Short mmCIF file of C-alpha atoms in Angstrom, two decimals:
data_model
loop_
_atom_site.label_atom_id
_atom_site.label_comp_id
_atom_site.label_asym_id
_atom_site.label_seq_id
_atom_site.Cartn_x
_atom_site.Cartn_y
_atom_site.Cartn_z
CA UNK A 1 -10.23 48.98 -74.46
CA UNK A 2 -7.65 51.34 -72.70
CA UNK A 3 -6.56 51.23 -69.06
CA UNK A 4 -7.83 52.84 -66.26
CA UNK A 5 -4.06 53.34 -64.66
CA UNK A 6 -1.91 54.47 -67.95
CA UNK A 7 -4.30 55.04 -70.49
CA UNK A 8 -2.49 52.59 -73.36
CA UNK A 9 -4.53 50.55 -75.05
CA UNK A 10 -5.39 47.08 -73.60
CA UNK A 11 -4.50 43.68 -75.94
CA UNK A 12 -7.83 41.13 -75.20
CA UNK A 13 -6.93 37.63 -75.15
CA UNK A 14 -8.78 34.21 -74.46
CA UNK A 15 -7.23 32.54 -71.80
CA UNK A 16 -7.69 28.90 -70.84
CA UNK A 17 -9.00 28.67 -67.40
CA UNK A 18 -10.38 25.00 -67.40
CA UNK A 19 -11.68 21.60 -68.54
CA UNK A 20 -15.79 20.48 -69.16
CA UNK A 21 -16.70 17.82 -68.16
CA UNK A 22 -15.62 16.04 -71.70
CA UNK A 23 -12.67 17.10 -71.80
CA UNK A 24 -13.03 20.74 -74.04
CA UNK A 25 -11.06 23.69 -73.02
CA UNK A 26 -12.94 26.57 -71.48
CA UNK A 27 -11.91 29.67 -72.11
CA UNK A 28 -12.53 33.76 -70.62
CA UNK A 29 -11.47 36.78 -72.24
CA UNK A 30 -8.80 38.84 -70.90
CA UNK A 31 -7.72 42.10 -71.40
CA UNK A 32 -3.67 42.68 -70.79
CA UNK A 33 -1.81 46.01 -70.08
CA UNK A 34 1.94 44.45 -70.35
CA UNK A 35 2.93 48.45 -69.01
CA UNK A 36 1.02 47.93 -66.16
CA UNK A 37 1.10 44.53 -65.40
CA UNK A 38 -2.62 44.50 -65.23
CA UNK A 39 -5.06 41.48 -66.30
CA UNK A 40 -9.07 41.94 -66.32
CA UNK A 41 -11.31 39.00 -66.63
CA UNK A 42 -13.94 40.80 -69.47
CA UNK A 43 -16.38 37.88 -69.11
CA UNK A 44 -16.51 38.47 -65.10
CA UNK A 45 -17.29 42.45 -65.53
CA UNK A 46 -20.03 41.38 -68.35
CA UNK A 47 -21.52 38.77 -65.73
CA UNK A 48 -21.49 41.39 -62.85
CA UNK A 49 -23.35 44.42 -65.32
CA UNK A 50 -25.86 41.93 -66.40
CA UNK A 51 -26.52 40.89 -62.35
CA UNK A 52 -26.87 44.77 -61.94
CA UNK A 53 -29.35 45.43 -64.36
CA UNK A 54 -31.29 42.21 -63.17
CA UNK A 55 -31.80 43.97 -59.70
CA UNK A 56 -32.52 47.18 -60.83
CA UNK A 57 -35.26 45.51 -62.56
CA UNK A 58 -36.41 44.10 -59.89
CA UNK A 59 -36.01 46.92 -57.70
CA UNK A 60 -38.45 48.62 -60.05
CA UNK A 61 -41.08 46.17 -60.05
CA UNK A 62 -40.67 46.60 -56.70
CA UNK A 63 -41.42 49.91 -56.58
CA UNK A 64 -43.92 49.72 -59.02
CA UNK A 65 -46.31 47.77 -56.62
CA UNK A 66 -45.40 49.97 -53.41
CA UNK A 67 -46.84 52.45 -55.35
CA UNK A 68 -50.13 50.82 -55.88
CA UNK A 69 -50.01 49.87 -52.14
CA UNK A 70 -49.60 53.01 -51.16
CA UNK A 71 -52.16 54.94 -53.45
CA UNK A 72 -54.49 52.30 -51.84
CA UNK A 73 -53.85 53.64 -48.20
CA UNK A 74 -55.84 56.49 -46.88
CA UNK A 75 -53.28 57.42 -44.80
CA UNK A 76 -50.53 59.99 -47.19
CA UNK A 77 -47.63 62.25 -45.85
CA UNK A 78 -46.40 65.23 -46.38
CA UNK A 79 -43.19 64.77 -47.94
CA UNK A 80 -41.75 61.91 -50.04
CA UNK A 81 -39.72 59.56 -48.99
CA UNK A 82 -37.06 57.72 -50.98
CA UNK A 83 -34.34 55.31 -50.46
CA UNK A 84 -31.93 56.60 -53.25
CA UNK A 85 -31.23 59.64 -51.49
CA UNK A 86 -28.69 59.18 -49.39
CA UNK A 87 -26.55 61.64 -46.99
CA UNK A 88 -23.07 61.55 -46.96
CA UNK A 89 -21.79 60.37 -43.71
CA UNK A 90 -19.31 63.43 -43.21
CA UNK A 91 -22.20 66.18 -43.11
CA UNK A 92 -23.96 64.39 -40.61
CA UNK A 93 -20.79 64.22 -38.70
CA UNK A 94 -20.51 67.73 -38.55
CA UNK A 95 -23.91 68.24 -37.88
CA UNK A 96 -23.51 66.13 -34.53
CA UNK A 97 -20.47 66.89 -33.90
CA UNK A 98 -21.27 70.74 -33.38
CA UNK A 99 -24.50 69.64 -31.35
CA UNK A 100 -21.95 67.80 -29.41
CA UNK A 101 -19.96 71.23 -28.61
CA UNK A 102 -22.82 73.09 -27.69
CA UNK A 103 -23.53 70.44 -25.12
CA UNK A 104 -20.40 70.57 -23.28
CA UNK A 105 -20.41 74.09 -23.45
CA UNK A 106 -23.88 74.13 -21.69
CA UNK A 107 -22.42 71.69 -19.14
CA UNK A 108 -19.53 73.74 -18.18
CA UNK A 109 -21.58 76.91 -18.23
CA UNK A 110 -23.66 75.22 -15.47
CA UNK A 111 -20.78 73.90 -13.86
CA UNK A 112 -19.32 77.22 -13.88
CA UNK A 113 -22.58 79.11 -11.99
CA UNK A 114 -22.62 75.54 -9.08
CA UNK A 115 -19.00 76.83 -8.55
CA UNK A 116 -19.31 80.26 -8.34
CA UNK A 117 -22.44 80.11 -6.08
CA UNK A 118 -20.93 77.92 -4.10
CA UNK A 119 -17.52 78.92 -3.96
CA UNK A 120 -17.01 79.02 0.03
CA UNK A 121 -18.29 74.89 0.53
CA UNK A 122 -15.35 74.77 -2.38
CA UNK A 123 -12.67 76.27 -0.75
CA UNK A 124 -13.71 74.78 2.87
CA UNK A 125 -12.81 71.30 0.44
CA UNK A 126 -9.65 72.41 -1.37
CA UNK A 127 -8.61 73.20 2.15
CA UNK A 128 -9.43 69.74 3.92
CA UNK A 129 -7.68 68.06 0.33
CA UNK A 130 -4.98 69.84 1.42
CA UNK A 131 -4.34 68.74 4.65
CA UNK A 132 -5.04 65.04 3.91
CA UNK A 133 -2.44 65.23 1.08
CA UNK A 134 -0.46 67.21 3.56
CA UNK A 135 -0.69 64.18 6.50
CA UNK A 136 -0.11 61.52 3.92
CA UNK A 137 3.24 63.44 2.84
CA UNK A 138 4.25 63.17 6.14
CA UNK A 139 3.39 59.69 6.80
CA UNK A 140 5.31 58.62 3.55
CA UNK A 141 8.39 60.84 4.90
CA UNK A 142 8.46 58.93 8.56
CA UNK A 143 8.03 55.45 6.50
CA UNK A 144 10.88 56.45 4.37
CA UNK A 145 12.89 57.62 7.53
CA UNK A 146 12.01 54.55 8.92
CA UNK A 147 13.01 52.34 6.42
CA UNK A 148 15.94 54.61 5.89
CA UNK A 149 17.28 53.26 9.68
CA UNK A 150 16.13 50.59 9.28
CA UNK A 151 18.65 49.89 6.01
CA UNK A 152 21.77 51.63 8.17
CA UNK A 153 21.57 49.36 10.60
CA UNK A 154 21.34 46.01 8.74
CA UNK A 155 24.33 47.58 6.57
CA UNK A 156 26.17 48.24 10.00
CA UNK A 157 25.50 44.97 11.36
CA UNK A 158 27.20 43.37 8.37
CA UNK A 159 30.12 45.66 8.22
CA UNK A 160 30.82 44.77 12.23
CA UNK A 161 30.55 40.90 11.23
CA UNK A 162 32.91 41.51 8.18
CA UNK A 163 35.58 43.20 10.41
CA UNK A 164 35.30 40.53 13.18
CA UNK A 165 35.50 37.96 10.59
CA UNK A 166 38.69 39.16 9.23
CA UNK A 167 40.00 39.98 12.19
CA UNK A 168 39.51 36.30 13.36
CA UNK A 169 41.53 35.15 9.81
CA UNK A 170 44.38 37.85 10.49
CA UNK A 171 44.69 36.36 14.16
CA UNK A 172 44.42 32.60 12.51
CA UNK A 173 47.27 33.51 10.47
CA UNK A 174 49.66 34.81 12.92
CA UNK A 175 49.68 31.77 15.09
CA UNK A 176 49.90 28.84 12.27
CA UNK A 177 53.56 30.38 11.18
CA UNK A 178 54.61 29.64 14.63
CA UNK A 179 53.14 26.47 14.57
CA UNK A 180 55.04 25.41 10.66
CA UNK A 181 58.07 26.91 12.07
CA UNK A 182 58.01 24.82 15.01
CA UNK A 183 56.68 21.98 12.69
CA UNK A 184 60.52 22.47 10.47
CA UNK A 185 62.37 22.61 13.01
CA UNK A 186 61.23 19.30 14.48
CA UNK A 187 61.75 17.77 11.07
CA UNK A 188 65.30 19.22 10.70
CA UNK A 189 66.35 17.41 14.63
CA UNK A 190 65.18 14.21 13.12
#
């Protein structure tokens, strides 16, 4: 057996993958590519084939007696119909998706004729947009102003309190050196 990545040949080993119920060894086949570093179960891939041939049998016994049911009906079409044949998903894809653009270009081909017919209820519209979104500029530009003031003042409130506060702590410190020196001077007399 060779593998399907390198194309060397495959070593096939048994390989011990449990105990019976008495105790024996059970083993599977396994096929090693050491290159690789690839293990197949051979047992598992004969398993799965054999499961695969079991339902295409059935499949065909299946479709051995819709047959008979349907050479019994009176009723036959035209074509044949068969599950095998399948489309691939990408054709029908395209398909769709060029049904899709000759949809929206049939939209905005009607779109286009509404507007052009009616071009004058348009431009009456762009023109009352326009003076809403002209009125709402202004409104946000006399909240801003607003707000603007608003800010200077607080700020100028708390610059006058800061000044009068350290003009209160200048005037605090001039008198208490008076007061120490008077304060020494008592404590010298003594």
């Amino acid at each position: 057996m060779k593998c399907k990545r390198c194309g060397n040949e495959m070593q096939i080993k048994p390989v011990e993958i449990g105990k019976d119920k008495q105790g024996n060894s059970i083993y599977n086949t396994y096929a090693f590519c050491y290159d690789c570093k690839v293990k197949v179960n051979l047992d598992k891939q004969r398993e799965q084939g054999e499961e695969k041939k079991e339902r295409k049998s059935f499949n065909k016994g299946r479709e051995k007696i819709v047959k008979k049911k349907k050479k019994r009906n009176s009723i036959s079409l035209p074509f044949k119909f068969s599950g095998k044949k399948k489309k691939s998903k990408t054709k029908e894809k395209k398909r769709h998706g060029f049904l899709k653009f000759i949809f929206v270009l049939l939209i905005l081909a009607i779109l286009g004729t509404a507007a052009y017919y009616n071009r004058e209820t348009l431009k009456k519209w762009v023109k009352q947009g326009n003076e809403q979104m002209n009125e709402e500029k202004g409104n946000d530009i006399k909240k801003e102003k607003q707000i603007k003031d608003s800010e200077k003042g607080q700020t100028q409130e708390i610059e006058k309190d800061v000044k009068e506060k350290e003009t209160e702590e200048e005037g605090e410190n001039t008198e208490n050196p008076m007061q120490e020196d008077e304060n020494t001077l008592d404590k010298g007399e003594e």
